[in-house]
Coordinates of C-alpha atoms in Angstrom, one line a residue:
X1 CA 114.7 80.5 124.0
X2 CA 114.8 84.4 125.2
X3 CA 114.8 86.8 122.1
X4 CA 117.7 88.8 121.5
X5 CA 116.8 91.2 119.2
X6 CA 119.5 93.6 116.7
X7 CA 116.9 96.4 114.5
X8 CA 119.5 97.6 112.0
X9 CA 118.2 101.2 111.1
X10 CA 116.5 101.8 114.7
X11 CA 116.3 105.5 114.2
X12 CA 114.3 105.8 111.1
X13 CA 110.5 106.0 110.9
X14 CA 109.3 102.7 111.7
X15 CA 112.4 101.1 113.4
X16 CA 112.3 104.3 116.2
X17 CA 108.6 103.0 117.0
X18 CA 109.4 99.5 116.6
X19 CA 112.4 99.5 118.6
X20 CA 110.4 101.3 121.7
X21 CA 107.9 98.6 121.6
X22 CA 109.9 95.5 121.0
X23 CA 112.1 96.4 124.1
X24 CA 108.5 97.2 126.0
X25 CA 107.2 93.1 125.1
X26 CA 111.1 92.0 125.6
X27 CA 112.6 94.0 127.8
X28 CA 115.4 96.6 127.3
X29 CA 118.4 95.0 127.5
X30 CA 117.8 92.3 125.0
X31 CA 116.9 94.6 122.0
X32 CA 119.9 96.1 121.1
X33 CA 119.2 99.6 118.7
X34 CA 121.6 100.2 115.9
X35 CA 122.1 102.6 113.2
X36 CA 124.8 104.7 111.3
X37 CA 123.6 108.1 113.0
X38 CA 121.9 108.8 116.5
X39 CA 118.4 108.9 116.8
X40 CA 116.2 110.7 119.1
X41 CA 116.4 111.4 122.6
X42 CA 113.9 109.2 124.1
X43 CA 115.5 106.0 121.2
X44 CA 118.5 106.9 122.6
X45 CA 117.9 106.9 126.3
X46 CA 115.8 103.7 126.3
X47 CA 118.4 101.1 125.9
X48 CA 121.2 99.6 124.3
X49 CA 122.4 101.4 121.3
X50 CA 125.4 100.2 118.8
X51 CA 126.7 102.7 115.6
X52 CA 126.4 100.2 112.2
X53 CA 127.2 100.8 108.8
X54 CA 124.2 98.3 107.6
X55 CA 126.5 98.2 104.4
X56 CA 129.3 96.4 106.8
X57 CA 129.0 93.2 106.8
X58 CA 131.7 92.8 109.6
X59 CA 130.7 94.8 111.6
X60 CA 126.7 93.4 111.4
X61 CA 129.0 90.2 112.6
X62 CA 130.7 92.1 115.6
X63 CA 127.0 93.0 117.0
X64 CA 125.7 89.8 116.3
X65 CA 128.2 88.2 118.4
X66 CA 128.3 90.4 121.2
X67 CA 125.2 90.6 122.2
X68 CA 124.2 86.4 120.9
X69 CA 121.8 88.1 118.5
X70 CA 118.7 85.3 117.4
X71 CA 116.6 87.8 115.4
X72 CA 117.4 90.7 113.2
X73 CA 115.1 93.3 112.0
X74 CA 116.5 95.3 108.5
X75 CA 114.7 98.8 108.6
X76 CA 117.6 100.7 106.9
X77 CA 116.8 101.5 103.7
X78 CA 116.5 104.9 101.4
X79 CA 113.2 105.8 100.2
X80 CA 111.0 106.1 97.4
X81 CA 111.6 110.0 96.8
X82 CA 115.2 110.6 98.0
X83 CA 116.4 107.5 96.2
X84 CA 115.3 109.0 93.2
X85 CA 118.1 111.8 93.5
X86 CA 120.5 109.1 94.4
X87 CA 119.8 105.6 92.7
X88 CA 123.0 104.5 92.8
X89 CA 123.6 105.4 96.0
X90 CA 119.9 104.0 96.9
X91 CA 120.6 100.7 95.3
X92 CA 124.0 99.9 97.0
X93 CA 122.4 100.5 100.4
X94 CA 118.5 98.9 99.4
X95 CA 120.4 95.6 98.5
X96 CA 124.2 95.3 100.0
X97 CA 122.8 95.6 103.4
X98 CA 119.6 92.9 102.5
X99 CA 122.5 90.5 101.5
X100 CA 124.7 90.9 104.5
X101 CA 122.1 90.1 106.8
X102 CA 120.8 87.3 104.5
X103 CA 124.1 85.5 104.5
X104 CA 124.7 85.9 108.3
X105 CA 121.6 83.9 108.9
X106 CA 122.7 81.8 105.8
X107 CA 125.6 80.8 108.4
X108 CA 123.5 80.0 111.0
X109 CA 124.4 83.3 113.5
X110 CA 120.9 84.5 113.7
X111 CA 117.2 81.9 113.2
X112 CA 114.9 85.1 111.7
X113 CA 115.1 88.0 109.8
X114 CA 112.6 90.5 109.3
X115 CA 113.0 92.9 106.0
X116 CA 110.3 95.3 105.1
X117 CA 109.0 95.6 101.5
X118 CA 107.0 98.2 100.0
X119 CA 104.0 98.4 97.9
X120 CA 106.5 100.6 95.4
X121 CA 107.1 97.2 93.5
X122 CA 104.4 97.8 92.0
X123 CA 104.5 100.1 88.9
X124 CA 102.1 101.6 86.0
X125 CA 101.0 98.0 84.5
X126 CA 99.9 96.6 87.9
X127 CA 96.1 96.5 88.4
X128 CA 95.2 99.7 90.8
X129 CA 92.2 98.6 92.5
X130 CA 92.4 96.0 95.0
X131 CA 96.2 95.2 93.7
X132 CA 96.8 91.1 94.2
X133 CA 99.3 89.5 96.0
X134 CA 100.6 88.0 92.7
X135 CA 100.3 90.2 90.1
X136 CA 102.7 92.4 87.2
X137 CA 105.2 94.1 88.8
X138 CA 107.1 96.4 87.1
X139 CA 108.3 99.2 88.9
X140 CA 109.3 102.6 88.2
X141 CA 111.9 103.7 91.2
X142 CA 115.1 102.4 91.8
X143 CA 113.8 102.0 95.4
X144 CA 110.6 99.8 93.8
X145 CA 113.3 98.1 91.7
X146 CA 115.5 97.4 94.8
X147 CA 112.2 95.9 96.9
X148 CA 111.3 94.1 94.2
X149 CA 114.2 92.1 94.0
X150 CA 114.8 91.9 97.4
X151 CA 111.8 89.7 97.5
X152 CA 113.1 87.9 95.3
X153 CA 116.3 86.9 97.1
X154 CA 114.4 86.6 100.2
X155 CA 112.2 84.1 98.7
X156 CA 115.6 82.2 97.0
X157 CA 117.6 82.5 100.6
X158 CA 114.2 80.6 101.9
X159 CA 114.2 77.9 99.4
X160 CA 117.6 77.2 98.8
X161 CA 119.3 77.5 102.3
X162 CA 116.1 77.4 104.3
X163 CA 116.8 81.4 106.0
X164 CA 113.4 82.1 107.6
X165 CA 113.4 85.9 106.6
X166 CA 109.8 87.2 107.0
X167 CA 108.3 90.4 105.2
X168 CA 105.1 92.5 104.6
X169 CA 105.0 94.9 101.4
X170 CA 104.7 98.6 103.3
X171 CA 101.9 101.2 102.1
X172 CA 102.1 104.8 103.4
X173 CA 103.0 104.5 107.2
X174 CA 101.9 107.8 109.3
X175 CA 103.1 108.7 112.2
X176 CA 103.3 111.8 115.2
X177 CA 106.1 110.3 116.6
X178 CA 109.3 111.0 114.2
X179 CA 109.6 112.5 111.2
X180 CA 108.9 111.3 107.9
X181 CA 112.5 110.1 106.2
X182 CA 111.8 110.8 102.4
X183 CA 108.8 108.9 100.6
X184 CA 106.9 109.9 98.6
X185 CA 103.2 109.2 100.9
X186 CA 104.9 111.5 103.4
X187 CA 102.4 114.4 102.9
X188 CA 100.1 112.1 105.1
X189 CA 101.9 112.9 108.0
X190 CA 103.2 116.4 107.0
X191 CA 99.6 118.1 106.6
X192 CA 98.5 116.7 110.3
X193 CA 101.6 118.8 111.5
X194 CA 101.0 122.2 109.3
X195 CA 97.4 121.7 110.1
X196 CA 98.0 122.7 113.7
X197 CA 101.3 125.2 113.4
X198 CA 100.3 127.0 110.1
X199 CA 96.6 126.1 109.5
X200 CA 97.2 125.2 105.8
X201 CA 99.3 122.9 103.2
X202 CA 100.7 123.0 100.2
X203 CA 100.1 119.4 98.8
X204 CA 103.0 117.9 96.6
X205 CA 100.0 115.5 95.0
X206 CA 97.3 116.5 93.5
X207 CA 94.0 116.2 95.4
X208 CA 92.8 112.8 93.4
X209 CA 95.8 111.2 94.3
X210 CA 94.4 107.8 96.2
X211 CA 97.4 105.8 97.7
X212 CA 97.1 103.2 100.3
X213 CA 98.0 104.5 104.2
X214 CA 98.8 102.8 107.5
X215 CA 99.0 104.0 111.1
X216 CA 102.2 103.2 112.5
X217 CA 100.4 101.3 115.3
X218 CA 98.8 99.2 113.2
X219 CA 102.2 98.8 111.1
X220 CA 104.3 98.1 114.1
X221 CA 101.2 95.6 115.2
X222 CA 101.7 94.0 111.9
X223 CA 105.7 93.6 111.8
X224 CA 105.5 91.9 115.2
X225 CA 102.9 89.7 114.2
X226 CA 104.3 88.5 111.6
X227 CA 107.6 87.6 113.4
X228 CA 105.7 86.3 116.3
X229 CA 103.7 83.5 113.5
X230 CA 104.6 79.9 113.8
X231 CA 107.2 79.2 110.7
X232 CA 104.0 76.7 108.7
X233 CA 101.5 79.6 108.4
X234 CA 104.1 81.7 106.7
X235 CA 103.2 80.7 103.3
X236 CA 104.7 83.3 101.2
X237 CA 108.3 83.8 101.4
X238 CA 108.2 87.1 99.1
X239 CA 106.9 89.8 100.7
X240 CA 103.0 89.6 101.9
X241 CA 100.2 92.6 101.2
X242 CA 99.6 94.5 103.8
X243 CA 96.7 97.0 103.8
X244 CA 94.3 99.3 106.1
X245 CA 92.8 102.3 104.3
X246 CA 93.0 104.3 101.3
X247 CA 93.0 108.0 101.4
X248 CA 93.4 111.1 98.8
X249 CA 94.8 114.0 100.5
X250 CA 91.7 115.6 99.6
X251 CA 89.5 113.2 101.9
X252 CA 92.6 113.5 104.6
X253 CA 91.5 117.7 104.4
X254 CA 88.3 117.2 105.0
X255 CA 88.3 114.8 108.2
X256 CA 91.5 117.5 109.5
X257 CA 88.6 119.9 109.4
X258 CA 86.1 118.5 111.7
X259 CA 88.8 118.8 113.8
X260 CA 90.4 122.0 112.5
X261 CA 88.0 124.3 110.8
X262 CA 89.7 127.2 110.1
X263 CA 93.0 124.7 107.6
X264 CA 92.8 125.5 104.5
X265 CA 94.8 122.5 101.6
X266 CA 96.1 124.0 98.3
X267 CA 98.0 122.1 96.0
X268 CA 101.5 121.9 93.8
X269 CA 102.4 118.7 92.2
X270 CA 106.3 118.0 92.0
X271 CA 108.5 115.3 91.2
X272 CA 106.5 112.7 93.5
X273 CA 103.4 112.9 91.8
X274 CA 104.5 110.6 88.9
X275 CA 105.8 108.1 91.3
X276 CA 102.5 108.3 93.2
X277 CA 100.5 107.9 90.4
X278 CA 102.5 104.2 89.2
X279 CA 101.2 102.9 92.6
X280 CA 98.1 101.1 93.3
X281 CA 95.0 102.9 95.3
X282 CA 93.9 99.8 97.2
X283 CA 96.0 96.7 98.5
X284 CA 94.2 93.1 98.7
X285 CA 95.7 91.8 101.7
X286 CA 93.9 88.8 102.1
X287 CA 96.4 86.2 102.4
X288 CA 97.9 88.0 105.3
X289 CA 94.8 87.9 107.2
X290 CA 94.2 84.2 106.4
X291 CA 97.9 83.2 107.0
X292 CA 98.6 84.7 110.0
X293 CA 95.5 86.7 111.2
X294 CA 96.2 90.2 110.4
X295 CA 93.5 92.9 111.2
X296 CA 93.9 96.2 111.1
X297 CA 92.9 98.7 113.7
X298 CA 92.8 102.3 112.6
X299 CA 90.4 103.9 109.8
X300 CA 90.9 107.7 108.5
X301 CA 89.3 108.7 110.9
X302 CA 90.1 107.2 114.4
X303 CA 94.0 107.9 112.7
X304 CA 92.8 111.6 112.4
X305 CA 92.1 112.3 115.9
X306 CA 94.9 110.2 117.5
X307 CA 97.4 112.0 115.4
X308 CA 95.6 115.7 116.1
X309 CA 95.4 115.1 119.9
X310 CA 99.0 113.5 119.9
X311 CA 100.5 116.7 118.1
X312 CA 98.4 119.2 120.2
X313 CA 100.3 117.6 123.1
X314 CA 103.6 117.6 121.5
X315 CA 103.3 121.3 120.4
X316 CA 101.4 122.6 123.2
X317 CA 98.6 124.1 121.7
X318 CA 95.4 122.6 123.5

């Protein structure tokens, strides 16, 4: 059966990427992108696109139909930082639009669902090294709280009316594609752009600060993986660890200058810092790359220079 693919959230972070390379493997009429703003030009321009309140469950419906939708990816969400200004606001969206899309398939309208997790379900008691894939969670955001028992449901909608709704627990995703949309690992990708337009950064977390980080290729790589697995070695029905390197932005500073001597890193903890600092430093992924073969790509430093060059194109400034 061809795919025909709905990404709810398509202009965000990870859904502009993913979108672009989903409609590369599957062509571009038969991933339709979908969101309740536009995104960027070249999202825009590079197929289908639908305006969806993910919060609608109607309208969801309507989309579905139209297009015979089989597999729906969920990448609306608020953050980690921004949902902290807005919990309630953050909860409603976090959860309402997990349940809409968990009920449609409930139905029988669409055969898989993809929903991203984060590692932000984990919270101060959780074990910091090497964090399990079952372990305490107890976390300390309303967007943790929200992931958290999103898994949950995703693992009951699984069990109790068979819903195969796939997910991977998100650390820090970097990319030099769009911008950052409000977490609280987003100086990872901030610094690589001030490194080459101002030649310094103010750090919102302080230079010990070890948090686990992804390339987005590697994290799109992963999400399709995932999706593309056989249903039997999709074991857990939570949300599986997912893991490539961990960085401080202290170590990020130095491989930036081997690149860019003259940046200079100072630093000004905020708000973020506490929500950093209830996270784990290093993921245990291993069930992932038993279950379904995950292997990452991308170290510090191969990340480093692809992001450098990419943003020396982008900006001009070879």
């Amino acid at each position: 059966m061809n795919k025909s693919i709905l990404i709810i959230g398509a202009c965000g972070q990870i859904g502009t990427e993913l979108t672009l390379k989903l409609r590369e493997i599957n062509g571009i009429n038969n991933v339709i992108a979908s969101d309740i703003r536009e995104g960027s030009k070249e999202l825009m321009q590079s197929g289908p696109f639908e305006f969806i309140n993910a919060m609608d469950y109607h309208s969801i419906l309507a989309i579905i139909e139209k297009y015979s939708i089989n597999e729906v990816y969920l990448m609306a969400a608020m953050l980690s930082a921004t949902g902290e200004k807005f919990p309630a606001k953050a909860w409603e969206l976090n959860m309402n639009s997990l349940f809409n899309v968990l009920n449609i398939a409930k139905e029988g309208k669409i055969q898989k669902v993809f929903w991203p997790s984060s590692i932000a379900v984990f919270g101060p008691t959780t074990p910091k090294e090497n964090t399990p894939q079952e372990t305490i969670m107890e976390p300390s955001t309303v967007y943790g709280i929200s992931k958290q028992t999103g898994e949950r449901w995703c693992e009951y909608y699984f069990n109790k009316y068979g819903v195969d709704v796939r997910s991977i627990r998100y650390p820090g995703i970097i990319s030099w594609k769009t911008n950052p949309g409000g977490g609280t690992t987003d100086y990872a990708v901030e610094i690589y752009h001030n490194a080459l337009l101002l030649g310094k950064y103010n750090s919102f977390l302080n230079k010990e600060t070890k948090l686990p980080m992804m390339y987005m290729d590697d994290a799109i790589e992963a999400t399709i993986q995932i999706m593309d697995a056989k249903p039997e070695n999709i074991k857990v029905r939570s949300s599986y660890n997912l893991a490539a390197m961990s960085f401080t932005p202290e170590e990020i500073a130095q491989e930036i200058k081997k690149i860019v001597p003259e940046f200079k890193i100072s630093y000004h903890s905020d708000f973020r810092q506490k929500i950093a600092d209830s996270w784990p430093k290093s993921i245990d992924d291993s069930r992932a790359r038993e279950d379904w073969g995950w292997k990452h790509q991308f170290n510090l430093k191969k990340m480093s220079e692809s992001m450098l060059h990419s943003l020396k194109i982008k900006y001009d400034v070879l």
